[in-house]
Coordinates of C-alpha atoms in Angstrom, one line a residue:
Chain B
X7 CA -24.8 -52.5 -20.3
X8 CA -22.8 -55.4 -19.3
X9 CA -22.0 -56.1 -15.5
X10 CA -18.2 -54.8 -16.2
X11 CA -18.8 -51.5 -17.2
X12 CA -21.3 -50.7 -14.7
X13 CA -18.7 -51.8 -11.9
X14 CA -16.2 -49.5 -13.3
X15 CA -18.6 -46.7 -13.5
X16 CA -19.4 -47.6 -9.8
X17 CA -15.6 -47.3 -8.9
X18 CA -15.2 -44.3 -10.9
X19 CA -18.0 -42.4 -8.9
X20 CA -16.6 -43.7 -6.1
X21 CA -13.5 -42.1 -6.5
X22 CA -15.2 -38.4 -7.6
X23 CA -17.0 -38.7 -4.8
X24 CA -13.7 -39.7 -2.4
X25 CA -11.7 -36.7 -4.3
X26 CA -14.9 -34.2 -3.5
X27 CA -15.1 -35.0 0.1
X28 CA -11.0 -34.8 0.1
X29 CA -11.4 -31.0 -1.2
X30 CA -14.6 -29.7 0.9
X31 CA -12.5 -31.0 3.8
X32 CA -9.2 -29.2 2.9
X33 CA -11.4 -26.1 1.9
X34 CA -12.8 -26.1 5.3
X35 CA -9.1 -26.3 6.9
X36 CA -7.8 -23.9 5.1
X37 CA -10.3 -21.3 5.6
X38 CA -10.5 -22.4 9.5
X39 CA -6.9 -21.7 9.9
X40 CA -7.2 -17.8 8.9
X41 CA -10.6 -17.2 10.8
X42 CA -11.3 -18.2 14.2
X43 CA -12.6 -15.8 16.1
X44 CA -14.8 -15.4 19.4
X45 CA -17.4 -12.8 18.6
X46 CA -19.0 -11.6 21.7
X47 CA -21.8 -10.2 19.8
X48 CA -23.2 -9.8 16.1
X49 CA -22.2 -5.8 16.3
X50 CA -18.8 -6.7 17.2
X51 CA -18.5 -9.4 14.3
X52 CA -20.1 -7.1 11.5
X53 CA -17.6 -4.4 12.4
X54 CA -14.2 -6.5 12.4
X55 CA -15.6 -8.4 9.0
X56 CA -16.2 -4.9 7.6
X57 CA -12.8 -3.7 8.9
X58 CA -10.7 -6.3 7.5
X59 CA -12.6 -5.8 4.3
X60 CA -12.3 -2.3 3.9
X61 CA -8.7 -2.4 5.2
X62 CA -5.7 -2.7 2.6
X63 CA -3.0 -5.1 3.3
X64 CA 0.2 -3.3 3.1
X65 CA 2.7 -6.2 1.9
X66 CA 0.4 -7.6 -1.0
X67 CA -1.3 -4.0 -1.9
X68 CA -3.7 -5.3 -4.0
X69 CA -5.5 -7.4 -1.3
X70 CA -7.4 -6.1 2.1
X71 CA -6.7 -7.8 5.5
X72 CA -9.4 -10.4 4.5
X73 CA -7.7 -11.8 1.5
X74 CA -4.3 -11.4 2.4
X75 CA -2.3 -14.5 4.1
X76 CA 0.9 -12.4 4.9
X77 CA 2.0 -12.2 8.0
X78 CA 1.5 -8.3 8.4
X79 CA -2.5 -8.8 7.3
X80 CA -2.4 -11.5 9.8
X81 CA -1.2 -9.1 12.9
X82 CA -3.3 -6.1 11.4
X83 CA -5.9 -8.3 11.6
X84 CA -5.5 -9.2 15.2
X85 CA -4.9 -5.7 16.1
X86 CA -8.0 -5.0 14.9
X87 CA -10.0 -7.6 16.5
X88 CA -8.2 -6.8 19.9
X89 CA -9.3 -2.9 19.5
X90 CA -13.0 -3.8 18.8
X91 CA -13.1 -6.3 22.2
X92 CA -11.3 -3.5 23.9
X93 CA -14.3 -0.9 23.2
X94 CA -12.9 0.8 20.6
X95 CA -15.2 2.1 17.6
X96 CA -14.6 1.4 13.9
X97 CA -13.4 4.4 13.2
X98 CA -11.2 4.1 16.1
X99 CA -9.0 1.3 14.3
X100 CA -9.2 3.4 11.1
X101 CA -7.8 6.3 12.6
X102 CA -5.2 4.0 14.1
X103 CA -4.1 2.4 10.8
X104 CA -3.7 5.6 9.1
X105 CA -2.1 7.3 11.6
X106 CA 0.9 4.5 11.1
X107 CA 0.5 3.5 7.1
X108 CA -1.2 6.5 5.7
X109 CA -4.6 6.9 4.0
X110 CA -3.5 4.6 1.4
X111 CA -4.4 1.9 4.2
X112 CA -8.1 2.7 3.4
X113 CA -9.5 1.1 0.6
X114 CA -12.2 3.8 0.3
X115 CA -10.3 7.1 0.9
X116 CA -12.3 10.0 2.5
X117 CA -13.2 12.9 0.7
X118 CA -10.5 15.4 1.5
X119 CA -9.0 18.1 -0.9
X120 CA -6.4 15.7 -2.0
X121 CA -8.6 13.2 -2.9
X122 CA -12.0 15.0 -4.4
X123 CA -10.4 14.6 -7.7
X124 CA -10.5 10.9 -7.4
X125 CA -14.1 11.2 -6.3
X126 CA -15.6 13.9 -8.8
X127 CA -13.0 13.5 -11.5
X128 CA -14.8 10.7 -13.4
X129 CA -18.3 12.6 -13.1
X130 CA -17.1 15.8 -14.3
X131 CA -15.1 13.8 -17.5
X132 CA -18.7 12.1 -18.1
X133 CA -20.6 15.6 -17.7
X134 CA -17.8 17.2 -20.6
X135 CA -18.3 14.0 -22.5
X136 CA -21.9 13.7 -22.6
X137 CA -22.3 17.8 -23.4
X138 CA -19.7 17.4 -26.3
X139 CA -21.5 14.2 -27.7
X140 CA -25.0 16.3 -27.1
X141 CA -23.9 18.9 -28.9
X142 CA -22.2 17.3 -31.9
X143 CA -25.7 15.4 -32.0
X144 CA -27.6 18.4 -32.4
X145 CA -25.3 19.9 -35.0
X146 CA -25.3 17.1 -37.1
X147 CA -28.9 16.7 -37.2
X148 CA -29.7 20.5 -37.8
X149 CA -27.2 20.4 -41.2
X150 CA -28.8 17.3 -42.0
X151 CA -32.1 18.7 -43.4
X152 CA -30.6 20.6 -46.4
X153 CA -32.0 23.8 -48.1
X154 CA -32.1 23.5 -51.8
X155 CA -32.0 26.2 -54.2
X156 CA -34.8 27.3 -56.3
X157 CA -32.7 26.0 -59.6
X158 CA -31.8 22.8 -57.5
X159 CA -35.5 22.2 -56.6
X160 CA -36.9 22.7 -60.0
X161 CA -34.0 20.4 -61.5
X162 CA -34.7 17.4 -59.1
X163 CA -38.3 17.8 -59.7
X164 CA -37.6 17.5 -63.5
X165 CA -35.6 14.3 -62.7
X166 CA -38.1 13.0 -60.6
X167 CA -40.8 13.3 -63.5
X168 CA -42.8 16.0 -61.6
Chain J
X221 CA -14.2 23.8 -44.7
X222 CA -10.3 24.0 -45.1
X223 CA -7.8 22.1 -42.9
X224 CA -6.3 25.4 -41.3
X225 CA -9.6 26.6 -40.2
X226 CA -10.1 23.2 -38.4
X227 CA -6.9 23.7 -36.5
X228 CA -8.0 26.9 -34.8
X229 CA -11.3 25.4 -33.5
X230 CA -11.4 24.5 -29.8
X231 CA -13.3 21.1 -30.8
X232 CA -9.7 20.1 -32.1
X233 CA -7.2 21.4 -29.9
X234 CA -9.0 20.8 -26.7
X235 CA -9.3 17.1 -26.8
X236 CA -5.2 16.9 -28.4
X237 CA -4.3 19.2 -25.3
X238 CA -6.2 17.1 -22.5
X239 CA -5.0 13.8 -24.5
X240 CA -1.4 15.0 -24.2
X241 CA -1.8 16.1 -20.6
X242 CA -3.3 12.8 -19.8
X243 CA -0.4 11.1 -21.3
X244 CA 2.1 13.2 -19.2
X245 CA 0.1 12.1 -15.9
X246 CA 0.1 8.6 -16.5
X247 CA 4.0 8.4 -17.9
X248 CA 5.0 10.0 -14.4
X249 CA 2.6 7.2 -13.0
X250 CA 4.6 4.7 -14.6
X251 CA 7.9 5.5 -12.8
X252 CA 7.0 6.1 -9.6
X253 CA 7.4 2.8 -7.4
X254 CA 3.9 1.8 -5.9
X255 CA 5.5 -0.1 -3.2
X256 CA 7.1 3.2 -1.3
X257 CA 4.3 4.7 0.4
X258 CA 5.0 8.2 1.9
X259 CA 5.3 7.7 5.6
X260 CA 2.4 9.6 7.9
X261 CA 5.2 9.4 10.5
X262 CA 7.7 12.0 8.7
X263 CA 7.3 15.1 10.9
X264 CA 5.6 13.5 13.8
X265 CA 7.1 12.3 16.9
X266 CA 8.6 9.1 16.9
X267 CA 6.3 6.0 18.5
X268 CA 7.7 5.6 21.8
X269 CA 9.0 2.2 23.1
X270 CA 10.8 0.6 25.5
X271 CA 12.6 -3.0 24.6
X272 CA 14.8 -5.6 25.7
X273 CA 17.8 -5.5 24.4
X274 CA 19.1 -8.0 22.3
X275 CA 21.9 -10.1 23.7
X276 CA 21.5 -8.5 27.3
X277 CA 17.8 -9.2 27.4
X278 CA 17.8 -7.8 31.0
X279 CA 18.4 -4.4 30.4
X280 CA 15.6 -2.4 28.5
X281 CA 16.2 0.5 25.9
X282 CA 13.7 3.0 25.7
X283 CA 13.7 5.6 22.9
X284 CA 13.4 8.6 25.4
X285 CA 17.2 7.8 26.3
X286 CA 18.3 9.1 22.8
X287 CA 16.7 12.6 23.4
X288 CA 19.1 15.1 22.4
X289 CA 21.0 13.5 19.4
X290 CA 19.8 12.6 15.9
X291 CA 19.6 8.8 15.7
X292 CA 18.5 5.9 13.4
X293 CA 16.4 3.1 13.6
X294 CA 17.0 0.0 11.2
X295 CA 14.4 -2.5 10.8
X296 CA 15.7 -6.1 10.1
X297 CA 15.1 -10.0 11.0
X298 CA 17.3 -13.0 10.6
X299 CA 14.1 -14.1 8.1
X300 CA 14.7 -11.0 5.8
X301 CA 16.3 -11.9 2.2
X302 CA 16.9 -8.1 1.4
X303 CA 18.0 -7.4 4.7
X304 CA 21.2 -9.5 3.8
X305 CA 21.6 -7.1 0.6
X306 CA 21.9 -3.8 3.1
X307 CA 24.2 -5.2 5.8
X308 CA 27.5 -4.8 4.4
X309 CA 26.5 -1.3 3.9
X310 CA 25.4 -0.9 7.0
X311 CA 28.5 -2.7 8.7
X312 CA 31.0 -0.3 6.3
X313 CA 29.0 2.8 7.8
X314 CA 29.5 1.6 11.2
X315 CA 33.3 1.1 10.6
X316 CA 33.7 5.0 10.1
X317 CA 31.0 6.3 12.1
X318 CA 29.7 7.0 15.4
X319 CA 25.8 7.6 14.7
X320 CA 23.8 5.9 17.2
X321 CA 22.0 3.2 15.2
X322 CA 19.4 0.8 16.8
X323 CA 18.2 -2.2 15.0
X324 CA 14.7 -3.4 15.9
X325 CA 15.1 -7.2 15.6
X326 CA 11.4 -7.6 14.0
X327 CA 9.7 -10.6 14.7
X328 CA 12.6 -12.8 15.3
X329 CA 13.1 -15.5 18.1
X330 CA 16.2 -13.4 19.6
X331 CA 18.4 -16.4 19.3
X332 CA 18.1 -16.3 15.5
X333 CA 18.7 -12.3 15.9
X334 CA 21.5 -13.0 17.6
X335 CA 23.0 -15.8 15.6
X336 CA 22.5 -13.4 12.5
X337 CA 24.7 -10.7 13.8
X338 CA 27.2 -13.1 14.5
X339 CA 27.5 -14.8 11.0
X340 CA 27.2 -11.4 9.1
X341 CA 28.7 -8.7 11.6
X342 CA 27.0 -5.8 14.0
X343 CA 26.7 -2.6 12.9
X344 CA 24.3 -1.5 15.6
X345 CA 24.7 0.7 18.8
X346 CA 22.3 -2.2 19.8
X347 CA 19.3 -3.9 18.7
X348 CA 16.2 -4.2 20.4
X349 CA 13.7 -7.4 20.4
X350 CA 10.5 -6.7 19.0
X351 CA 9.5 -10.3 18.6
X352 CA 5.8 -9.7 18.4
X353 CA 6.0 -6.9 15.8
X354 CA 3.9 -4.6 17.8
X355 CA 6.4 -1.8 17.7
X356 CA 6.8 -2.8 14.2
X357 CA 3.3 -2.0 13.9
X358 CA 3.7 1.6 15.6
X359 CA 6.4 2.5 13.4
X360 CA 4.3 1.5 10.3
X361 CA 6.8 -0.9 9.0
X362 CA 5.1 -3.2 6.4
X363 CA 8.7 -4.1 4.1
X364 CA 11.7 -5.0 6.4
X365 CA 14.2 -3.7 6.0
X366 CA 13.3 -0.4 6.7
X367 CA 15.5 2.8 8.0
X368 CA 14.4 5.5 9.9
X369 CA 15.9 8.9 11.2
X370 CA 14.9 10.5 13.8
X371 CA 16.5 14.0 14.9
X372 CA 17.2 15.2 18.4
X373 CA 14.0 16.6 19.5
X374 CA 12.5 13.1 19.0
X375 CA 11.1 14.1 15.7
X376 CA 11.0 11.2 12.6
X377 CA 12.5 13.0 9.4
X378 CA 13.1 10.2 6.9
X379 CA 11.8 6.7 6.1
X380 CA 13.6 4.2 3.6
X381 CA 11.9 1.3 2.3
X382 CA 13.6 -1.8 1.1
X383 CA 17.2 -2.1 1.7
X384 CA 19.8 1.0 1.7
X385 CA 21.8 1.2 -1.0
X386 CA 25.2 3.3 -1.4
X387 CA 23.6 5.9 -2.9
X388 CA 20.6 6.4 -0.7
X389 CA 23.3 6.4 2.4
X390 CA 25.8 8.8 0.6
X391 CA 23.2 11.2 -0.9
X392 CA 20.1 11.4 1.7
X393 CA 20.7 9.7 5.2
X394 CA 24.7 10.7 5.6
X395 CA 23.6 14.6 4.6
X396 CA 20.6 14.9 6.7
X397 CA 22.2 13.2 9.9
X398 CA 25.1 16.0 9.5
X399 CA 22.5 18.6 9.3
X400 CA 20.7 17.4 12.2
X401 CA 23.6 17.2 14.1
X402 CA 24.7 21.0 13.3
X403 CA 21.1 21.3 14.6
X404 CA 21.7 20.3 18.1

């Protein structure tokens, strides 16, 4: 390696390091802006993080409150945070949201007559499918061993030279 | 085994029925609009608020002032593009009707809200300032514009999400308001 190419290599490495540094810096900025909160204790912090993970953003419906940067998601995160600071429980916050936006706001819907199909439907389908598959497998294994008539058996033995 | 006897066997028609049923279910699902959520407020008392009136902010409008007559709450904002589409329909309606229509100026600096009404016309009996969006949260607002109809007993009877169209106004809101005014 001559001197020139090693200088170029050093330059490229330096530029890479700078770019990586910039990326890391701005990455930090972006997320710090979304979530900069003081938690009085670990319990509230845990409840808050769990709630914004389990509550749906109504504007961008396939995101939770934690992932969405919609204005409303921001407001609802503030609301959640303030309710927890004021001594409200996780259940209180969920009830507050459901009363306003309906059960759709919960990523994990409660087990109720309206939702039992969603909860147990897949398991019922799986059980039905397994039963059918097993019964088909049994049937075909039963018919697998064929019985030969006396004449067929004789003919086979003859052909096999027995 | 012949084809005809196969057709009579449950192993043949049970999966077929199930498959057709599933197709129908999914086909219906495709025609629904997933962004229109049924409001849990319908049939429940309208969330109470008392907010300063836009353009006259010393005065407060309270929902309890409106007991005894059906009224409409329309959520709007100057930053809301879809509101511009429904605004001419509201203006037209206001020219010919005396319905009490409250505009909830949602998350909007009052000066912007006022300028917007001056530019596009003011179809509202009055508008109230919900600058921080707190009242919007209580009403479950998530997609401005939204329109609610409240009956004379203060019960929410109807919600429309997104811009009002001529057909939703004529086929849903106007008949409902007529029915509610007869109830009183």
